[in-house]
Amino acid sequence: GLQATVAAYPFTTTRPAAGMLPFNGIQIQLIDTPPLAPDTPPWVYHILRTADMLLWIIDVSDDALLEETEKTRTLLDKARISTEQPVGACGQTAQPIEEGLCKKTVRVGTKCDDRQAADRLAILEEMLGEVRVLPVSVETGAGIKELKQAVFQTLDIIRVYTKRPSKPPDMEDPVILPCGSTVMDAAFHLHKDIARTLAYARLWNNSGYDGQRVERAHIVQDKDIVEFHT
């Protein structure tokens, strides 16, 4: 798991800390960065720009959370990073816009076990408009399952399992692909030679496919099992 420095005072994270979030049979890499501030070094913004998605962590035990949230939003605007893009639509990716870059973002309200957290969270969501803030608590475990699900959905990725002819599928190491990927994309992910010589594939899933032949341009879905034929 992610081993981040945690304390009851701000700016305890001074260097990026990488860790893995296990969910649904895959490992999702998280990078804990220092909080944004006027003197935040440029490499922090580079991490934000190149990440597949952002987790915006908001302390809902802090009476100043509205002010702190606005400060963070101002710093992101100055860095030309927009977090206002809707999330969760399959196939959606961060797109360049005229003023900068839109990043898929999940806002996380931490320390939701605080006695006044619910009131602060309601005020925060009112300020943000229709944007939802996901309440979590590391102390009690509340919201952690929902957070993992939100990360997985926001990444817009699918798991495709592969098998060899006459062999059982490999259900331990799926191919991770963006939503909207094809059989050819899955083959290329395994090895470029498989993609180069691929003739067709056979497909198994819970939507009616039971080993039927599909062509290279067929769109694969989450949890599909694919058998490649060259």
mmCIF file with all atom_site columns, C-alpha atoms in Angstrom, residues 11-222:
data_model
loop_
_atom_site.group_PDB
_atom_site.id
_atom_site.type_symbol
_atom_site.label_atom_id
_atom_site.label_alt_id
_atom_site.label_comp_id
_atom_site.label_asym_id
_atom_site.label_entity_id
_atom_site.label_seq_id
_atom_site.pdbx_PDB_ins_code
_atom_site.Cartn_x
_atom_site.Cartn_y
_atom_site.Cartn_z
_atom_site.occupancy
_atom_site.B_iso_or_equiv
_atom_site.pdbx_formal_charge
_atom_site.auth_seq_id
_atom_site.auth_comp_id
_atom_site.auth_asym_id
_atom_site.auth_atom_id
_atom_site.pdbx_PDB_model_num
ATOM 1   C CA . PHE A 1 11  ? 2.601   19.880  4.606   1.00 0.00 ? 11  PHE A CA 1
ATOM 2   C CA . THR A 1 12  ? 3.815   16.627  6.167   1.00 0.00 ? 12  THR A CA 1
ATOM 3   C CA . THR A 1 13  ? 4.350   15.257  2.649   1.00 0.00 ? 13  THR A CA 1
ATOM 4   C CA . THR A 1 14  ? 7.430   16.919  1.173   1.00 0.00 ? 14  THR A CA 1
ATOM 5   C CA . ARG A 1 15  ? 8.434   14.375  -1.479  1.00 0.00 ? 15  ARG A CA 1
ATOM 6   C CA . PRO A 1 16  ? 6.351   12.216  -3.824  1.00 0.00 ? 16  PRO A CA 1
ATOM 7   C CA . ALA A 1 17  ? 5.515   8.797   -2.399  1.00 0.00 ? 17  ALA A CA 1
ATOM 8   C CA . ALA A 1 18  ? 4.385   6.040   -4.770  1.00 0.00 ? 18  ALA A CA 1
ATOM 9   C CA . GLY A 1 19  ? 2.228   3.094   -3.794  1.00 0.00 ? 19  GLY A CA 1
ATOM 10  C CA . MET A 1 20  ? -0.188  0.577   -5.286  1.00 0.00 ? 20  MET A CA 1
ATOM 11  C CA . LEU A 1 21  ? -3.949  0.389   -4.801  1.00 0.00 ? 21  LEU A CA 1
ATOM 12  C CA . PRO A 1 22  ? -5.231  -3.177  -5.332  1.00 0.00 ? 22  PRO A CA 1
ATOM 13  C CA . PHE A 1 23  ? -8.751  -3.360  -6.778  1.00 0.00 ? 23  PHE A CA 1
ATOM 14  C CA . ASN A 1 24  ? -10.658 -5.873  -8.885  1.00 0.00 ? 24  ASN A CA 1
ATOM 15  C CA . GLY A 1 25  ? -7.574  -7.960  -9.571  1.00 0.00 ? 25  GLY A CA 1
ATOM 16  C CA . ILE A 1 26  ? -5.367  -5.115  -10.761 1.00 0.00 ? 26  ILE A CA 1
ATOM 17  C CA . GLN A 1 27  ? -2.852  -2.727  -9.201  1.00 0.00 ? 27  GLN A CA 1
ATOM 18  C CA . ILE A 1 28  ? -3.438  1.015   -9.603  1.00 0.00 ? 28  ILE A CA 1
ATOM 19  C CA . GLN A 1 29  ? -0.454  3.258   -8.905  1.00 0.00 ? 29  GLN A CA 1
ATOM 20  C CA . LEU A 1 30  ? -1.016  6.248   -6.629  1.00 0.00 ? 30  LEU A CA 1
ATOM 21  C CA . ILE A 1 31  ? 1.478   9.063   -6.073  1.00 0.00 ? 31  ILE A CA 1
ATOM 22  C CA . ASP A 1 32  ? 1.108   11.168  -2.948  1.00 0.00 ? 32  ASP A CA 1
ATOM 23  C CA . THR A 1 33  ? 2.378   14.694  -3.619  1.00 0.00 ? 33  THR A CA 1
ATOM 24  C CA . PRO A 1 34  ? 2.960   17.705  -1.380  1.00 0.00 ? 34  PRO A CA 1
ATOM 25  C CA . PRO A 1 35  ? -0.044  20.049  -0.998  1.00 0.00 ? 35  PRO A CA 1
ATOM 26  C CA . LEU A 1 36  ? -0.275  22.856  -3.514  1.00 0.00 ? 36  LEU A CA 1
ATOM 27  C CA . ALA A 1 37  ? 1.040   26.195  -2.253  1.00 0.00 ? 37  ALA A CA 1
ATOM 28  C CA . PRO A 1 38  ? 2.481   29.379  -3.806  1.00 0.00 ? 38  PRO A CA 1
ATOM 29  C CA . ASP A 1 39  ? 5.996   27.930  -3.523  1.00 0.00 ? 39  ASP A CA 1
ATOM 30  C CA . THR A 1 40  ? 5.144   24.444  -4.791  1.00 0.00 ? 40  THR A CA 1
ATOM 31  C CA . PRO A 1 41  ? 8.000   23.258  -7.050  1.00 0.00 ? 41  PRO A CA 1
ATOM 32  C CA . PRO A 1 42  ? 7.252   22.780  -10.778 1.00 0.00 ? 42  PRO A CA 1
ATOM 33  C CA . TRP A 1 43  ? 7.770   19.004  -10.644 1.00 0.00 ? 43  TRP A CA 1
ATOM 34  C CA . VAL A 1 44  ? 4.563   18.639  -8.607  1.00 0.00 ? 44  VAL A CA 1
ATOM 35  C CA . TYR A 1 45  ? 2.531   20.205  -11.414 1.00 0.00 ? 45  TYR A CA 1
ATOM 36  C CA . HIS A 1 46  ? 4.333   17.962  -13.915 1.00 0.00 ? 46  HIS A CA 1
ATOM 37  C CA . ILE A 1 47  ? 3.044   14.921  -11.989 1.00 0.00 ? 47  ILE A CA 1
ATOM 38  C CA . LEU A 1 48  ? -0.484  16.344  -12.054 1.00 0.00 ? 48  LEU A CA 1
ATOM 39  C CA . ARG A 1 49  ? -0.343  17.020  -15.796 1.00 0.00 ? 49  ARG A CA 1
ATOM 40  C CA . THR A 1 50  ? 0.931   13.564  -16.714 1.00 0.00 ? 50  THR A CA 1
ATOM 41  C CA . ALA A 1 51  ? -1.273  11.515  -14.367 1.00 0.00 ? 51  ALA A CA 1
ATOM 42  C CA . ASP A 1 52  ? -4.205  9.594   -15.806 1.00 0.00 ? 52  ASP A CA 1
ATOM 43  C CA . MET A 1 53  ? -6.479  11.139  -13.177 1.00 0.00 ? 53  MET A CA 1
ATOM 44  C CA . LEU A 1 54  ? -6.304  13.241  -10.022 1.00 0.00 ? 54  LEU A CA 1
ATOM 45  C CA . LEU A 1 55  ? -7.482  12.684  -6.465  1.00 0.00 ? 55  LEU A CA 1
ATOM 46  C CA . TRP A 1 56  ? -8.154  16.082  -4.897  1.00 0.00 ? 56  TRP A CA 1
ATOM 47  C CA . ILE A 1 57  ? -7.829  15.527  -1.139  1.00 0.00 ? 57  ILE A CA 1
ATOM 48  C CA . ILE A 1 58  ? -9.867  17.927  1.035   1.00 0.00 ? 58  ILE A CA 1
ATOM 49  C CA . ASP A 1 59  ? -9.711  17.820  4.855   1.00 0.00 ? 59  ASP A CA 1
ATOM 50  C CA . VAL A 1 60  ? -13.331 18.076  6.034   1.00 0.00 ? 60  VAL A CA 1
ATOM 51  C CA . SER A 1 61  ? -12.216 18.374  9.659   1.00 0.00 ? 61  SER A CA 1
ATOM 52  C CA . ASP A 1 62  ? -10.715 21.788  8.858   1.00 0.00 ? 62  ASP A CA 1
ATOM 53  C CA . ASP A 1 63  ? -12.859 24.867  9.553   1.00 0.00 ? 63  ASP A CA 1
ATOM 54  C CA . ALA A 1 64  ? -10.943 26.627  6.773   1.00 0.00 ? 64  ALA A CA 1
ATOM 55  C CA . LEU A 1 65  ? -11.709 24.001  4.114   1.00 0.00 ? 65  LEU A CA 1
ATOM 56  C CA . LEU A 1 66  ? -13.612 26.466  1.900   1.00 0.00 ? 66  LEU A CA 1
ATOM 57  C CA . GLU A 1 67  ? -10.710 28.896  1.887   1.00 0.00 ? 67  GLU A CA 1
ATOM 58  C CA . GLU A 1 68  ? -8.173  26.105  1.362   1.00 0.00 ? 68  GLU A CA 1
ATOM 59  C CA . THR A 1 69  ? -10.207 24.600  -1.473  1.00 0.00 ? 69  THR A CA 1
ATOM 60  C CA . GLU A 1 70  ? -10.425 27.976  -3.194  1.00 0.00 ? 70  GLU A CA 1
ATOM 61  C CA . LYS A 1 71  ? -6.669  28.479  -2.795  1.00 0.00 ? 71  LYS A CA 1
ATOM 62  C CA . THR A 1 72  ? -6.023  25.093  -4.416  1.00 0.00 ? 72  THR A CA 1
ATOM 63  C CA . ARG A 1 73  ? -8.403  25.873  -7.257  1.00 0.00 ? 73  ARG A CA 1
ATOM 64  C CA . THR A 1 74  ? -6.630  29.199  -7.844  1.00 0.00 ? 74  THR A CA 1
ATOM 65  C CA . LEU A 1 75  ? -3.233  27.482  -7.984  1.00 0.00 ? 75  LEU A CA 1
ATOM 66  C CA . LEU A 1 76  ? -4.537  24.868  -10.438 1.00 0.00 ? 76  LEU A CA 1
ATOM 67  C CA . ASP A 1 77  ? -6.026  27.615  -12.612 1.00 0.00 ? 77  ASP A CA 1
ATOM 68  C CA . LYS A 1 78  ? -2.696  29.436  -12.576 1.00 0.00 ? 78  LYS A CA 1
ATOM 69  C CA . ALA A 1 79  ? -1.007  26.208  -13.675 1.00 0.00 ? 79  ALA A CA 1
ATOM 70  C CA . ARG A 1 80  ? -3.631  25.863  -16.445 1.00 0.00 ? 80  ARG A CA 1
ATOM 71  C CA . ILE A 1 81  ? -4.973  22.601  -15.044 1.00 0.00 ? 81  ILE A CA 1
ATOM 72  C CA . SER A 1 82  ? -8.757  22.287  -15.090 1.00 0.00 ? 82  SER A CA 1
ATOM 73  C CA . THR A 1 83  ? -10.601 19.758  -12.922 1.00 0.00 ? 83  THR A CA 1
ATOM 74  C CA . GLU A 1 84  ? -14.095 20.754  -14.047 1.00 0.00 ? 84  GLU A CA 1
ATOM 75  C CA . GLN A 1 85  ? -14.383 18.087  -16.734 1.00 0.00 ? 85  GLN A CA 1
ATOM 76  C CA . PRO A 1 86  ? -17.129 15.529  -15.993 1.00 0.00 ? 86  PRO A CA 1
ATOM 77  C CA . VAL A 1 87  ? -15.852 12.064  -15.135 1.00 0.00 ? 87  VAL A CA 1
ATOM 78  C CA . GLY A 1 88  ? -16.968 8.469   -15.459 1.00 0.00 ? 88  GLY A CA 1
ATOM 79  C CA . ALA A 1 89  ? -17.946 8.260   -19.150 1.00 0.00 ? 89  ALA A CA 1
ATOM 80  C CA . CYS A 1 90  ? -16.334 5.261   -20.776 1.00 0.00 ? 90  CYS A CA 1
ATOM 81  C CA . GLY A 1 91  ? -13.577 6.254   -23.141 1.00 0.00 ? 91  GLY A CA 1
ATOM 82  C CA . GLN A 1 92  ? -13.242 9.783   -21.840 1.00 0.00 ? 92  GLN A CA 1
ATOM 83  C CA . THR A 1 93  ? -9.698  11.071  -21.536 1.00 0.00 ? 93  THR A CA 1
ATOM 84  C CA . ALA A 1 94  ? -8.010  14.293  -20.533 1.00 0.00 ? 94  ALA A CA 1
ATOM 85  C CA . GLN A 1 95  ? -8.251  16.659  -23.487 1.00 0.00 ? 95  GLN A CA 1
ATOM 86  C CA . PRO A 1 96  ? -6.306  19.837  -24.210 1.00 0.00 ? 96  PRO A CA 1
ATOM 87  C CA . ILE A 1 97  ? -8.457  22.955  -24.129 1.00 0.00 ? 97  ILE A CA 1
ATOM 88  C CA . GLU A 1 98  ? -7.727  26.536  -25.088 1.00 0.00 ? 98  GLU A CA 1
ATOM 89  C CA . GLU A 1 99  ? -6.692  27.586  -21.567 1.00 0.00 ? 99  GLU A CA 1
ATOM 90  C CA . GLY A 1 100 ? -4.846  24.438  -20.540 1.00 0.00 ? 100 GLY A CA 1
ATOM 91  C CA . LEU A 1 101 ? -5.523  20.799  -19.722 1.00 0.00 ? 101 LEU A CA 1
ATOM 92  C CA . CYS A 1 102 ? -8.637  19.104  -18.358 1.00 0.00 ? 102 CYS A CA 1
ATOM 93  C CA . LYS A 1 103 ? -7.932  16.265  -15.923 1.00 0.00 ? 103 LYS A CA 1
ATOM 94  C CA . LYS A 1 104 ? -10.403 13.670  -14.729 1.00 0.00 ? 104 LYS A CA 1
ATOM 95  C CA . THR A 1 105 ? -10.700 14.290  -11.001 1.00 0.00 ? 105 THR A CA 1
ATOM 96  C CA . VAL A 1 106 ? -12.297 12.707  -7.954  1.00 0.00 ? 106 VAL A CA 1
ATOM 97  C CA . ARG A 1 107 ? -12.663 15.009  -4.944  1.00 0.00 ? 107 ARG A CA 1
ATOM 98  C CA . VAL A 1 108 ? -12.129 13.171  -1.670  1.00 0.00 ? 108 VAL A CA 1
ATOM 99  C CA . GLY A 1 109 ? -13.256 14.537  1.696   1.00 0.00 ? 109 GLY A CA 1
ATOM 100 C CA . THR A 1 110 ? -10.928 12.966  4.260   1.00 0.00 ? 110 THR A CA 1
ATOM 101 C CA . LYS A 1 111 ? -11.464 12.660  8.041   1.00 0.00 ? 111 LYS A CA 1
ATOM 102 C CA . CYS A 1 112 ? -15.219 12.283  7.588   1.00 0.00 ? 112 CYS A CA 1
ATOM 103 C CA . ASP A 1 113 ? -15.303 10.757  11.102  1.00 0.00 ? 113 ASP A CA 1
ATOM 104 C CA . ASP A 1 114 ? -14.963 14.292  12.527  1.00 0.00 ? 114 ASP A CA 1
ATOM 105 C CA . ARG A 1 115 ? -18.107 15.328  14.442  1.00 0.00 ? 115 ARG A CA 1
ATOM 106 C CA . GLN A 1 116 ? -18.793 18.321  12.203  1.00 0.00 ? 116 GLN A CA 1
ATOM 107 C CA . ALA A 1 117 ? -17.617 16.747  8.968   1.00 0.00 ? 117 ALA A CA 1
ATOM 108 C CA . ALA A 1 118 ? -21.121 16.279  7.546   1.00 0.00 ? 118 ALA A CA 1
ATOM 109 C CA . ASP A 1 119 ? -21.977 19.955  8.000   1.00 0.00 ? 119 ASP A CA 1
ATOM 110 C CA . ARG A 1 120 ? -18.704 21.115  6.465   1.00 0.00 ? 120 ARG A CA 1
ATOM 111 C CA . LEU A 1 121 ? -19.101 18.663  3.585   1.00 0.00 ? 121 LEU A CA 1
ATOM 112 C CA . ALA A 1 122 ? -22.586 20.008  2.812   1.00 0.00 ? 122 ALA A CA 1
ATOM 113 C CA . ILE A 1 123 ? -21.265 23.584  2.742   1.00 0.00 ? 123 ILE A CA 1
ATOM 114 C CA . LEU A 1 124 ? -18.340 22.533  0.537   1.00 0.00 ? 124 LEU A CA 1
ATOM 115 C CA . GLU A 1 125 ? -20.568 20.780  -1.996  1.00 0.00 ? 125 GLU A CA 1
ATOM 116 C CA . GLU A 1 126 ? -22.807 23.834  -2.085  1.00 0.00 ? 126 GLU A CA 1
ATOM 117 C CA . MET A 1 127 ? -19.782 25.952  -2.979  1.00 0.00 ? 127 MET A CA 1
ATOM 118 C CA . LEU A 1 128 ? -18.652 23.478  -5.652  1.00 0.00 ? 128 LEU A CA 1
ATOM 119 C CA . GLY A 1 129 ? -22.094 23.243  -7.236  1.00 0.00 ? 129 GLY A CA 1
ATOM 120 C CA . GLU A 1 130 ? -22.996 19.866  -8.713  1.00 0.00 ? 130 GLU A CA 1
ATOM 121 C CA . VAL A 1 131 ? -19.531 18.400  -8.072  1.00 0.00 ? 131 VAL A CA 1
ATOM 122 C CA . ARG A 1 132 ? -19.639 15.528  -5.583  1.00 0.00 ? 132 ARG A CA 1
ATOM 123 C CA . VAL A 1 133 ? -17.111 15.135  -2.781  1.00 0.00 ? 133 VAL A CA 1
ATOM 124 C CA . LEU A 1 134 ? -16.582 11.511  -1.702  1.00 0.00 ? 134 LEU A CA 1
ATOM 125 C CA . PRO A 1 135 ? -16.342 11.275  2.120   1.00 0.00 ? 135 PRO A CA 1
ATOM 126 C CA . VAL A 1 136 ? -13.759 8.822   3.498   1.00 0.00 ? 136 VAL A CA 1
ATOM 127 C CA . SER A 1 137 ? -12.135 8.047   6.815   1.00 0.00 ? 137 SER A CA 1
ATOM 128 C CA . VAL A 1 138 ? -8.868  6.177   7.201   1.00 0.00 ? 138 VAL A CA 1
ATOM 129 C CA . GLU A 1 139 ? -9.632  5.802   10.901  1.00 0.00 ? 139 GLU A CA 1
ATOM 130 C CA . THR A 1 140 ? -12.971 3.997   10.475  1.00 0.00 ? 140 THR A CA 1
ATOM 131 C CA . GLY A 1 141 ? -12.601 2.706   6.905   1.00 0.00 ? 141 GLY A CA 1
ATOM 132 C CA . ALA A 1 142 ? -15.755 4.531   5.801   1.00 0.00 ? 142 ALA A CA 1
ATOM 133 C CA . GLY A 1 143 ? -15.855 5.292   2.080   1.00 0.00 ? 143 GLY A CA 1
ATOM 134 C CA . ILE A 1 144 ? -12.672 3.395   1.197   1.00 0.00 ? 144 ILE A CA 1
ATOM 135 C CA . LYS A 1 145 ? -14.501 0.796   -0.908  1.00 0.00 ? 145 LYS A CA 1
ATOM 136 C CA . GLU A 1 146 ? -16.423 3.556   -2.693  1.00 0.00 ? 146 GLU A CA 1
ATOM 137 C CA . LEU A 1 147 ? -13.189 5.449   -3.305  1.00 0.00 ? 147 LEU A CA 1
ATOM 138 C CA . LYS A 1 148 ? -11.563 2.442   -4.961  1.00 0.00 ? 148 LYS A CA 1
ATOM 139 C CA . GLN A 1 149 ? -14.629 1.988   -7.181  1.00 0.00 ? 149 GLN A CA 1
ATOM 140 C CA . ALA A 1 150 ? -14.610 5.688   -8.105  1.00 0.00 ? 150 ALA A CA 1
ATOM 141 C CA . VAL A 1 151 ? -10.926 5.525   -9.088  1.00 0.00 ? 151 VAL A CA 1
ATOM 142 C CA . PHE A 1 152 ? -11.503 2.451   -11.252 1.00 0.00 ? 152 PHE A CA 1
ATOM 143 C CA . GLN A 1 153 ? -14.531 3.971   -12.996 1.00 0.00 ? 153 GLN A CA 1
ATOM 144 C CA . THR A 1 154 ? -12.869 7.333   -13.546 1.00 0.00 ? 154 THR A CA 1
ATOM 145 C CA . LEU A 1 155 ? -9.806  5.756   -15.161 1.00 0.00 ? 155 LEU A CA 1
ATOM 146 C CA . ASP A 1 156 ? -12.106 4.320   -17.873 1.00 0.00 ? 156 ASP A CA 1
ATOM 147 C CA . ILE A 1 157 ? -10.186 1.073   -18.112 1.00 0.00 ? 157 ILE A CA 1
ATOM 148 C CA . ILE A 1 158 ? -11.199 -2.517  -18.747 1.00 0.00 ? 158 ILE A CA 1
ATOM 149 C CA . ARG A 1 159 ? -9.724  -5.898  -17.874 1.00 0.00 ? 159 ARG A CA 1
ATOM 150 C CA . VAL A 1 160 ? -9.331  -8.393  -20.701 1.00 0.00 ? 160 VAL A CA 1
ATOM 151 C CA . TYR A 1 161 ? -8.248  -11.957 -19.891 1.00 0.00 ? 161 TYR A CA 1
ATOM 152 C CA . THR A 1 162 ? -6.377  -13.992 -22.460 1.00 0.00 ? 162 THR A CA 1
ATOM 153 C CA . LYS A 1 163 ? -6.124  -17.711 -23.181 1.00 0.00 ? 163 LYS A CA 1
ATOM 154 C CA . ARG A 1 164 ? -4.265  -20.037 -25.482 1.00 0.00 ? 164 ARG A CA 1
ATOM 155 C CA . PRO A 1 165 ? -6.146  -22.540 -27.650 1.00 0.00 ? 165 PRO A CA 1
ATOM 156 C CA . SER A 1 166 ? -7.175  -25.626 -25.640 1.00 0.00 ? 166 SER A CA 1
ATOM 157 C CA . LYS A 1 167 ? -5.893  -23.973 -22.445 1.00 0.00 ? 167 LYS A CA 1
ATOM 158 C CA . PRO A 1 168 ? -7.810  -22.328 -19.578 1.00 0.00 ? 168 PRO A CA 1
ATOM 159 C CA . PRO A 1 169 ? -7.787  -18.512 -19.468 1.00 0.00 ? 169 PRO A CA 1
ATOM 160 C CA . ASP A 1 170 ? -5.236  -16.644 -17.389 1.00 0.00 ? 170 ASP A CA 1
ATOM 161 C CA . MET A 1 171 ? -7.474  -15.018 -14.762 1.00 0.00 ? 171 MET A CA 1
ATOM 162 C CA . GLU A 1 172 ? -4.574  -13.736 -12.652 1.00 0.00 ? 172 GLU A CA 1
ATOM 163 C CA . ASP A 1 173 ? -2.955  -11.239 -15.012 1.00 0.00 ? 173 ASP A CA 1
ATOM 164 C CA . PRO A 1 174 ? -5.463  -9.350  -17.175 1.00 0.00 ? 174 PRO A CA 1
ATOM 165 C CA . VAL A 1 175 ? -4.548  -7.012  -19.992 1.00 0.00 ? 175 VAL A CA 1
ATOM 166 C CA . ILE A 1 176 ? -5.462  -3.466  -18.906 1.00 0.00 ? 176 ILE A CA 1
ATOM 167 C CA . LEU A 1 177 ? -6.825  -1.330  -21.742 1.00 0.00 ? 177 LEU A CA 1
ATOM 168 C CA . PRO A 1 178 ? -8.732  1.942   -22.195 1.00 0.00 ? 178 PRO A CA 1
ATOM 169 C CA . CYS A 1 179 ? -12.464 1.655   -22.782 1.00 0.00 ? 179 CYS A CA 1
ATOM 170 C CA . GLY A 1 180 ? -13.217 1.328   -26.482 1.00 0.00 ? 180 GLY A CA 1
ATOM 171 C CA . SER A 1 181 ? -10.174 -0.852  -27.215 1.00 0.00 ? 181 SER A CA 1
ATOM 172 C CA . THR A 1 182 ? -10.290 -3.596  -29.828 1.00 0.00 ? 182 THR A CA 1
ATOM 173 C CA . VAL A 1 183 ? -9.135  -7.185  -30.076 1.00 0.00 ? 183 VAL A CA 1
ATOM 174 C CA . MET A 1 184 ? -6.160  -5.842  -32.035 1.00 0.00 ? 184 MET A CA 1
ATOM 175 C CA . ASP A 1 185 ? -5.287  -3.467  -29.196 1.00 0.00 ? 185 ASP A CA 1
ATOM 176 C CA . ALA A 1 186 ? -5.314  -6.362  -26.743 1.00 0.00 ? 186 ALA A CA 1
ATOM 177 C CA . ALA A 1 187 ? -3.073  -8.418  -29.015 1.00 0.00 ? 187 ALA A CA 1
ATOM 178 C CA . PHE A 1 188 ? -0.616  -5.548  -29.447 1.00 0.00 ? 188 PHE A CA 1
ATOM 179 C CA . HIS A 1 189 ? -0.510  -5.082  -25.665 1.00 0.00 ? 189 HIS A CA 1
ATOM 180 C CA . LEU A 1 190 ? 0.647   -8.686  -25.288 1.00 0.00 ? 190 LEU A CA 1
ATOM 181 C CA . HIS A 1 191 ? 3.247   -8.555  -28.065 1.00 0.00 ? 191 HIS A CA 1
ATOM 182 C CA . LYS A 1 192 ? 3.603   -6.731  -31.350 1.00 0.00 ? 192 LYS A CA 1
ATOM 183 C CA . ASP A 1 193 ? 4.288   -10.007 -33.166 1.00 0.00 ? 193 ASP A CA 1
ATOM 184 C CA . ILE A 1 194 ? 0.920   -11.382 -32.044 1.00 0.00 ? 194 ILE A CA 1
ATOM 185 C CA . ALA A 1 195 ? -0.794  -8.265  -33.373 1.00 0.00 ? 195 ALA A CA 1
ATOM 186 C CA . ARG A 1 196 ? 1.187   -8.427  -36.639 1.00 0.00 ? 196 ARG A CA 1
ATOM 187 C CA . THR A 1 197 ? 0.170   -12.009 -37.399 1.00 0.00 ? 197 THR A CA 1
ATOM 188 C CA . LEU A 1 198 ? -3.319  -11.966 -35.829 1.00 0.00 ? 198 LEU A CA 1
ATOM 189 C CA . ALA A 1 199 ? -6.003  -13.443 -38.093 1.00 0.00 ? 199 ALA A CA 1
ATOM 190 C CA . TYR A 1 200 ? -8.981  -13.479 -35.713 1.00 0.00 ? 200 TYR A CA 1
ATOM 191 C CA . ALA A 1 201 ? -9.913  -14.197 -32.106 1.00 0.00 ? 201 ALA A CA 1
ATOM 192 C CA . ARG A 1 202 ? -12.491 -16.166 -30.142 1.00 0.00 ? 202 ARG A CA 1
ATOM 193 C CA . LEU A 1 203 ? -14.424 -14.469 -27.354 1.00 0.00 ? 203 LEU A CA 1
ATOM 194 C CA . TRP A 1 204 ? -16.099 -15.501 -24.107 1.00 0.00 ? 204 TRP A CA 1
ATOM 195 C CA . ASN A 1 205 ? -18.090 -13.178 -21.845 1.00 0.00 ? 205 ASN A CA 1
ATOM 196 C CA . ASN A 1 206 ? -21.339 -12.782 -19.912 1.00 0.00 ? 206 ASN A CA 1
ATOM 197 C CA . SER A 1 207 ? -23.074 -11.046 -22.814 1.00 0.00 ? 207 SER A CA 1
ATOM 198 C CA . GLY A 1 208 ? -23.726 -14.087 -24.971 1.00 0.00 ? 208 GLY A CA 1
ATOM 199 C CA . TYR A 1 209 ? -20.324 -14.916 -26.436 1.00 0.00 ? 209 TYR A CA 1
ATOM 200 C CA . ASP A 1 210 ? -19.226 -18.493 -25.861 1.00 0.00 ? 210 ASP A CA 1
ATOM 201 C CA . GLY A 1 211 ? -16.155 -18.909 -28.019 1.00 0.00 ? 211 GLY A CA 1
ATOM 202 C CA . GLN A 1 212 ? -17.530 -17.276 -31.152 1.00 0.00 ? 212 GLN A CA 1
ATOM 203 C CA . ARG A 1 213 ? -15.117 -15.904 -33.707 1.00 0.00 ? 213 ARG A CA 1
ATOM 204 C CA . VAL A 1 214 ? -14.623 -12.127 -33.716 1.00 0.00 ? 214 VAL A CA 1
ATOM 205 C CA . GLU A 1 215 ? -12.564 -9.957  -36.011 1.00 0.00 ? 215 GLU A CA 1
ATOM 206 C CA . ARG A 1 216 ? -9.586  -7.822  -35.089 1.00 0.00 ? 216 ARG A CA 1
ATOM 207 C CA . ALA A 1 217 ? -11.655 -4.607  -34.960 1.00 0.00 ? 217 ALA A CA 1
ATOM 208 C CA . HIS A 1 218 ? -14.157 -6.036  -32.462 1.00 0.00 ? 218 HIS A CA 1
ATOM 209 C CA . ILE A 1 219 ? -14.562 -3.793  -29.374 1.00 0.00 ? 219 ILE A CA 1
ATOM 210 C CA . VAL A 1 220 ? -13.749 -5.696  -26.184 1.00 0.00 ? 220 VAL A CA 1
ATOM 211 C CA . GLN A 1 221 ? -15.542 -5.173  -22.865 1.00 0.00 ? 221 GLN A CA 1
ATOM 212 C CA . ASP A 1 222 ? -14.536 -5.436  -19.222 1.00 0.00 ? 222 ASP A CA 1
#
